Amino acid sequence: MRHRKSLGAALWAAAGLLLRVRLATAQRIHLKGEPKSGTTWFEALFVQLGMLCVKDCQMWTTRGTTRDRALHMHIRQGNRTTVEVTTVKKHTIPDMVGGCVAHPNTLVHVRAPCALTEASDERDVETCAARCRGASSKVKYCGTTRRRPCANQPVHETDAAAHIHRDPRAVAVSACYHLHQEADLDGCVRERYVTTALWMRFRQAWFSDRALLDVAYEDLVRCPHESLRRMAAALGFPAVADAALARALDAAAGARTRHRHHVGTYRDDPRLGNATLAWMDAIHA
């Protein structure tokens, strides 16, 4: 009986090792983006594109047990997993430790990265990103009774990011609705827009040489098939018919409209004053 238990334990250990080896050879893609920039829709589109997996191919998804219910999608072709897609901490920037904000979620944090202001130019943003990127190799730990990383878990060097970005003016307005501050929409936007725009500029600089995909929300709205083809290629499906892309787009449509608060764009919002629009336009220019 003891030998049977030992053999069973050995077999389970071998199976676990084989699974880890197979997953290690897979391309792991982290979906990333600023809150209210279309990450929910981005995630839903990836799931629908994963369903292109048909002949000699399997796709399955699971959800994490933590509060954010993160997506884990696996695509298996032949006898090995080729792609793993995850949304764990999708709003955070990986490996930010040292003197940089650990979790730059602008729905929570209103402090800009480094000492950037609305007068900062692109060189300032690049310098800030380089400084934080340099700090990321030094993992610091917080707490006295239990060692835990101060920032989010580092992304393995072989992992890739699929990054979605959106006009920061639209993001700021959407964030104010999310925070239930639409009664004073002008005041909320004026309080949050500059920081939101700075973090989005920082993200672009951060992911410029790290992103496997960098997709604009506005491009997905205006001419989705081009972006969808790039997303499908990242999953291992380089040649996809227009009809299949259209089906994926239709199936994910609900994720885009789930949190919509009014018809049209942020510029059509009757609660947003013309003076606030002009102020954002001047900074965005």
Short mmCIF file of C-alpha atoms in Angstrom, two decimals:
data_model
loop_
_atom_site.label_atom_id
_atom_site.label_comp_id
_atom_site.label_asym_id
_atom_site.label_seq_id
_atom_site.Cartn_x
_atom_site.Cartn_y
_atom_site.Cartn_z
CA MET A 1 0.00 0.00 0.00
CA ARG A 2 2.84 2.35 0.89
CA HIS A 3 4.51 1.68 -2.46
CA ARG A 4 1.23 2.42 -4.29
CA LYS A 5 0.92 5.75 -2.49
CA SER A 6 4.52 6.60 -3.33
CA LEU A 7 3.96 5.64 -6.97
CA GLY A 8 0.77 7.72 -7.10
CA ALA A 9 2.53 10.74 -5.60
CA ALA A 10 5.38 10.34 -8.09
CA LEU A 11 2.96 10.17 -11.01
CA TRP A 12 1.12 13.30 -9.84
CA ALA A 13 4.45 15.11 -9.43
CA ALA A 14 5.53 14.05 -12.93
CA ALA A 15 2.21 15.21 -14.40
CA GLY A 16 2.54 18.55 -12.64
CA LEU A 17 6.09 18.97 -13.93
CA LEU A 18 4.98 18.13 -17.48
CA LEU A 19 2.17 20.71 -17.24
CA ARG A 20 4.58 23.39 -15.99
CA VAL A 21 7.01 22.63 -18.82
CA ARG A 22 4.22 22.90 -21.40
CA LEU A 23 2.97 26.16 -19.93
CA ALA A 24 6.52 27.48 -19.79
CA THR A 25 6.82 27.02 -23.55
CA ALA A 26 3.54 28.87 -24.16
CA GLN A 27 3.34 32.54 -25.00
CA ARG A 28 1.77 34.29 -22.02
CA ILE A 29 -0.03 37.51 -22.90
CA HIS A 30 -1.06 40.00 -20.21
CA LEU A 31 -3.98 42.25 -21.18
CA LYS A 32 -3.27 45.76 -19.89
CA GLY A 33 -4.91 49.17 -19.97
CA GLU A 34 -6.00 52.20 -17.99
CA PRO A 35 -9.34 51.85 -16.15
CA LYS A 36 -12.26 52.92 -18.38
CA SER A 37 -10.15 52.58 -21.53
CA GLY A 38 -12.01 49.57 -22.94
CA THR A 39 -10.25 46.72 -21.12
CA THR A 40 -13.52 44.81 -20.51
CA TRP A 41 -14.34 44.93 -24.23
CA PHE A 42 -10.73 44.06 -25.09
CA GLU A 43 -10.93 40.99 -22.88
CA ALA A 44 -14.27 39.89 -24.37
CA LEU A 45 -12.88 40.24 -27.90
CA PHE A 46 -9.90 38.05 -27.06
CA VAL A 47 -12.22 35.36 -25.68
CA GLN A 48 -14.36 35.45 -28.84
CA LEU A 49 -11.26 35.30 -31.04
CA GLY A 50 -10.06 32.35 -28.99
CA MET A 51 -13.15 30.49 -30.19
CA LEU A 52 -11.59 30.44 -33.66
CA CYS A 53 -9.71 27.47 -32.23
CA VAL A 54 -11.35 24.52 -34.05
CA LYS A 55 -9.48 21.74 -35.86
CA ASP A 56 -6.85 19.98 -33.70
CA CYS A 57 -7.17 22.88 -31.27
CA GLN A 58 -8.74 23.45 -27.85
CA MET A 59 -9.58 26.64 -26.00
CA TRP A 60 -10.78 26.91 -22.42
CA THR A 61 -11.14 29.70 -19.88
CA THR A 62 -11.16 29.91 -16.10
CA ARG A 63 -11.73 32.75 -13.67
CA GLY A 64 -9.61 33.60 -10.65
CA THR A 65 -11.09 33.41 -7.18
CA THR A 66 -9.92 36.87 -6.13
CA ARG A 67 -12.10 39.97 -6.18
CA ASP A 68 -11.23 40.97 -9.75
CA ARG A 69 -12.22 37.51 -11.14
CA ALA A 70 -9.27 37.63 -13.53
CA LEU A 71 -9.52 35.76 -16.82
CA HIS A 72 -7.16 32.90 -17.69
CA MET A 73 -7.56 31.68 -21.27
CA HIS A 74 -5.57 28.77 -22.68
CA ILE A 75 -5.18 27.71 -26.30
CA ARG A 76 -3.84 24.25 -26.96
CA GLN A 77 -2.79 23.20 -30.45
CA GLY A 78 -1.77 19.62 -30.96
CA ASN A 79 -0.38 18.29 -27.69
CA ARG A 80 0.82 21.52 -26.11
CA THR A 81 -0.49 24.82 -24.82
CA THR A 82 0.66 27.53 -27.22
CA VAL A 83 -0.91 30.68 -25.77
CA GLU A 84 -2.09 31.75 -22.33
CA VAL A 85 -3.98 35.03 -21.93
CA THR A 86 -4.49 36.58 -18.49
CA THR A 87 -6.07 39.73 -17.08
CA VAL A 88 -4.50 39.50 -13.61
CA LYS A 89 -4.07 43.10 -12.38
CA LYS A 90 -4.91 44.38 -15.82
CA HIS A 91 -4.93 48.04 -14.75
CA THR A 92 -1.47 48.03 -13.16
CA ILE A 93 1.90 48.51 -14.80
CA PRO A 94 4.19 45.50 -14.21
CA ASP A 95 7.42 45.62 -12.21
CA MET A 96 7.03 49.15 -10.83
CA VAL A 97 8.91 49.34 -7.55
CA GLY A 98 11.46 51.67 -6.04
CA GLY A 99 10.35 55.29 -5.92
CA CYS A 100 7.43 54.79 -8.30
CA VAL A 101 3.75 54.27 -7.52
CA ALA A 102 3.15 50.53 -7.20
CA HIS A 103 -0.44 50.43 -8.48
CA PRO A 104 -1.09 53.34 -10.86
CA ASN A 105 -4.84 52.87 -11.07
CA THR A 106 -6.19 56.38 -11.57
CA LEU A 107 -9.59 55.40 -10.19
CA VAL A 108 -7.75 55.04 -6.88
CA HIS A 109 -4.60 57.15 -7.13
CA VAL A 110 -4.64 60.79 -8.17
CA ARG A 111 -0.90 61.43 -7.84
CA ALA A 112 0.98 61.76 -11.13
CA PRO A 113 4.04 59.57 -11.89
CA CYS A 114 7.41 61.02 -10.86
CA ALA A 115 7.06 64.80 -10.69
CA LEU A 116 5.30 65.19 -14.03
CA THR A 117 2.90 68.07 -14.59
CA GLU A 118 0.74 69.21 -17.49
CA ALA A 119 3.75 71.21 -18.71
CA SER A 120 5.93 68.06 -18.99
CA ASP A 121 7.04 67.20 -22.52
CA GLU A 122 7.61 63.79 -24.11
CA ARG A 123 11.25 63.73 -23.01
CA ASP A 124 10.18 64.19 -19.38
CA VAL A 125 7.72 61.31 -19.71
CA GLU A 126 10.35 59.04 -21.32
CA THR A 127 12.85 59.90 -18.54
CA CYS A 128 10.25 59.09 -15.90
CA ALA A 129 9.43 55.74 -17.51
CA ALA A 130 13.12 54.86 -17.86
CA ARG A 131 13.72 55.66 -14.19
CA CYS A 132 10.85 53.47 -13.05
CA ARG A 133 11.87 50.74 -15.47
CA GLY A 134 15.39 50.81 -14.05
CA ALA A 135 14.04 50.54 -10.52
CA SER A 136 11.96 47.51 -11.43
CA SER A 137 14.93 45.14 -11.28
CA LYS A 138 15.25 45.74 -7.53
CA VAL A 139 12.37 43.93 -5.87
CA LYS A 140 11.59 45.42 -2.45
CA TYR A 141 9.52 43.74 0.23
CA CYS A 142 7.04 45.26 2.66
CA GLY A 143 5.80 44.08 6.05
CA THR A 144 7.59 42.63 9.02
CA THR A 145 5.77 39.35 9.73
CA ARG A 146 5.36 38.22 6.14
CA ARG A 147 7.53 39.09 3.17
CA ARG A 148 5.44 40.29 0.24
CA PRO A 149 6.39 42.41 -2.77
CA CYS A 150 5.60 46.11 -2.42
CA ALA A 151 4.40 46.21 -6.03
CA ASN A 152 2.45 43.80 -8.19
CA GLN A 153 4.07 40.54 -9.17
CA PRO A 154 6.78 40.95 -11.85
CA VAL A 155 6.03 39.75 -15.37
CA HIS A 156 8.43 37.09 -16.67
CA GLU A 157 10.84 38.37 -19.30
CA THR A 158 9.37 36.01 -21.91
CA ASP A 159 5.83 37.28 -21.30
CA ALA A 160 4.18 39.83 -23.56
CA ALA A 161 1.60 42.56 -23.10
CA ALA A 162 -1.42 43.41 -25.20
CA HIS A 163 -2.11 47.04 -24.36
CA ILE A 164 -5.25 49.04 -25.13
CA HIS A 165 -5.32 52.82 -24.89
CA ARG A 166 -8.02 55.44 -25.34
CA ASP A 167 -8.37 59.20 -25.62
CA PRO A 168 -7.66 60.41 -22.04
CA ARG A 169 -10.51 62.93 -22.31
CA ALA A 170 -13.00 60.10 -22.76
CA VAL A 171 -11.33 58.10 -19.98
CA ALA A 172 -11.57 60.99 -17.50
CA VAL A 173 -15.28 61.53 -18.21
CA SER A 174 -16.05 57.81 -17.97
CA ALA A 175 -14.10 57.58 -14.68
CA CYS A 176 -16.22 60.35 -13.15
CA TYR A 177 -19.39 58.40 -13.98
CA HIS A 178 -17.83 55.25 -12.55
CA LEU A 179 -17.13 57.15 -9.31
CA HIS A 180 -20.72 58.51 -9.26
CA GLN A 181 -19.53 62.12 -9.52
CA GLU A 182 -21.60 63.01 -12.58
CA ALA A 183 -23.61 65.60 -10.59
CA ASP A 184 -20.55 67.86 -10.81
CA LEU A 185 -19.04 66.43 -13.97
CA ASP A 186 -17.06 69.56 -14.80
CA GLY A 187 -15.48 69.66 -11.33
CA CYS A 188 -14.62 65.96 -11.37
CA VAL A 189 -13.08 66.11 -14.85
CA ARG A 190 -10.99 69.17 -13.95
CA GLU A 191 -9.74 67.37 -10.85
CA ARG A 192 -8.82 64.10 -12.59
CA TYR A 193 -8.01 64.82 -16.24
CA VAL A 194 -4.39 65.99 -15.95
CA THR A 195 -3.33 63.02 -13.81
CA THR A 196 -5.19 60.58 -16.05
CA ALA A 197 -3.56 62.02 -19.17
CA LEU A 198 -0.10 61.89 -17.59
CA TRP A 199 -0.50 58.26 -16.56
CA MET A 200 -1.68 57.36 -20.06
CA ARG A 201 1.33 59.08 -21.61
CA PHE A 202 3.51 57.22 -19.12
CA ARG A 203 1.88 53.91 -20.08
CA GLN A 204 2.56 54.54 -23.75
CA ALA A 205 6.23 55.19 -23.00
CA TRP A 206 6.41 52.16 -20.69
CA PHE A 207 4.87 49.69 -23.12
CA SER A 208 6.49 51.16 -26.25
CA ASP A 209 9.13 48.42 -26.45
CA ARG A 210 7.30 45.77 -24.41
CA ALA A 211 3.88 45.43 -25.99
CA LEU A 212 3.20 42.60 -28.38
CA LEU A 213 0.09 44.59 -29.34
CA ASP A 214 -0.82 48.22 -28.81
CA VAL A 215 -4.43 48.83 -29.81
CA ALA A 216 -6.31 52.13 -29.83
CA TYR A 217 -9.90 51.94 -28.57
CA GLU A 218 -10.92 54.44 -31.23
CA ASP A 219 -9.49 52.19 -33.98
CA LEU A 220 -11.53 49.27 -32.64
CA VAL A 221 -14.65 51.43 -32.94
CA ARG A 222 -13.95 52.96 -36.37
CA CYS A 223 -12.34 50.09 -38.30
CA PRO A 224 -12.28 47.04 -36.04
CA HIS A 225 -11.20 44.33 -38.50
CA GLU A 226 -7.61 45.55 -38.79
CA SER A 227 -7.10 45.48 -35.00
CA LEU A 228 -8.97 42.19 -34.68
CA ARG A 229 -6.67 40.56 -37.23
CA ARG A 230 -3.64 41.61 -35.20
CA MET A 231 -5.24 40.25 -32.03
CA ALA A 232 -6.11 36.95 -33.73
CA ALA A 233 -2.55 36.63 -35.06
CA ALA A 234 -1.23 37.02 -31.50
CA LEU A 235 -3.34 34.01 -30.53
CA GLY A 236 -1.91 31.96 -33.38
CA PHE A 237 -4.62 32.50 -36.00
CA PRO A 238 -2.93 34.54 -38.77
CA ALA A 239 -5.60 34.08 -41.47
CA VAL A 240 -9.17 34.82 -40.35
CA ALA A 241 -12.14 35.45 -42.64
CA ASP A 242 -14.05 38.72 -42.37
CA ALA A 243 -17.22 36.83 -41.44
CA ALA A 244 -15.50 35.23 -38.44
CA LEU A 245 -14.20 38.61 -37.28
CA ALA A 246 -17.69 40.08 -37.62
CA ARG A 247 -19.14 37.27 -35.48
CA ALA A 248 -16.53 37.84 -32.78
CA LEU A 249 -17.26 41.57 -32.80
CA ASP A 250 -21.02 41.03 -32.50
CA ALA A 251 -20.64 38.47 -29.70
CA ALA A 252 -18.47 40.87 -27.64
CA ALA A 253 -20.64 43.94 -28.25
CA GLY A 254 -22.36 43.69 -24.87
CA ALA A 255 -19.04 44.12 -23.05
CA ARG A 256 -18.52 47.47 -24.77
CA THR A 257 -21.92 48.92 -23.88
CA ARG A 258 -22.18 47.42 -20.38
CA HIS A 259 -21.04 50.60 -18.63
CA ARG A 260 -22.21 53.23 -21.12
CA HIS A 261 -23.89 56.20 -19.47
CA HIS A 262 -25.15 58.13 -22.51
CA VAL A 263 -25.44 57.83 -26.26
CA GLY A 264 -22.56 59.20 -28.33
CA THR A 265 -19.05 60.24 -27.28
CA TYR A 266 -17.91 62.27 -24.29
CA ARG A 267 -18.26 65.41 -26.43
CA ASP A 268 -22.01 64.81 -26.70
CA ASP A 269 -22.51 64.61 -22.93
CA PRO A 270 -24.95 67.39 -21.93
CA ARG A 271 -23.48 67.52 -18.40
CA LEU A 272 -20.04 68.52 -19.67
CA GLY A 273 -19.59 72.25 -20.19
CA ASN A 274 -17.99 73.77 -23.28
CA ALA A 275 -15.37 75.53 -21.14
CA THR A 276 -14.23 72.18 -19.68
CA LEU A 277 -14.08 70.63 -23.15
CA ALA A 278 -11.96 73.53 -24.42
CA TRP A 279 -9.68 73.24 -21.37
CA MET A 280 -9.08 69.51 -21.98
CA ASP A 281 -8.55 70.11 -25.71
CA ALA A 282 -5.90 72.73 -24.97
CA ILE A 283 -3.95 70.35 -22.73
CA HIS A 284 -4.42 67.41 -25.10
CA ALA A 285 -3.15 69.33 -28.13
#
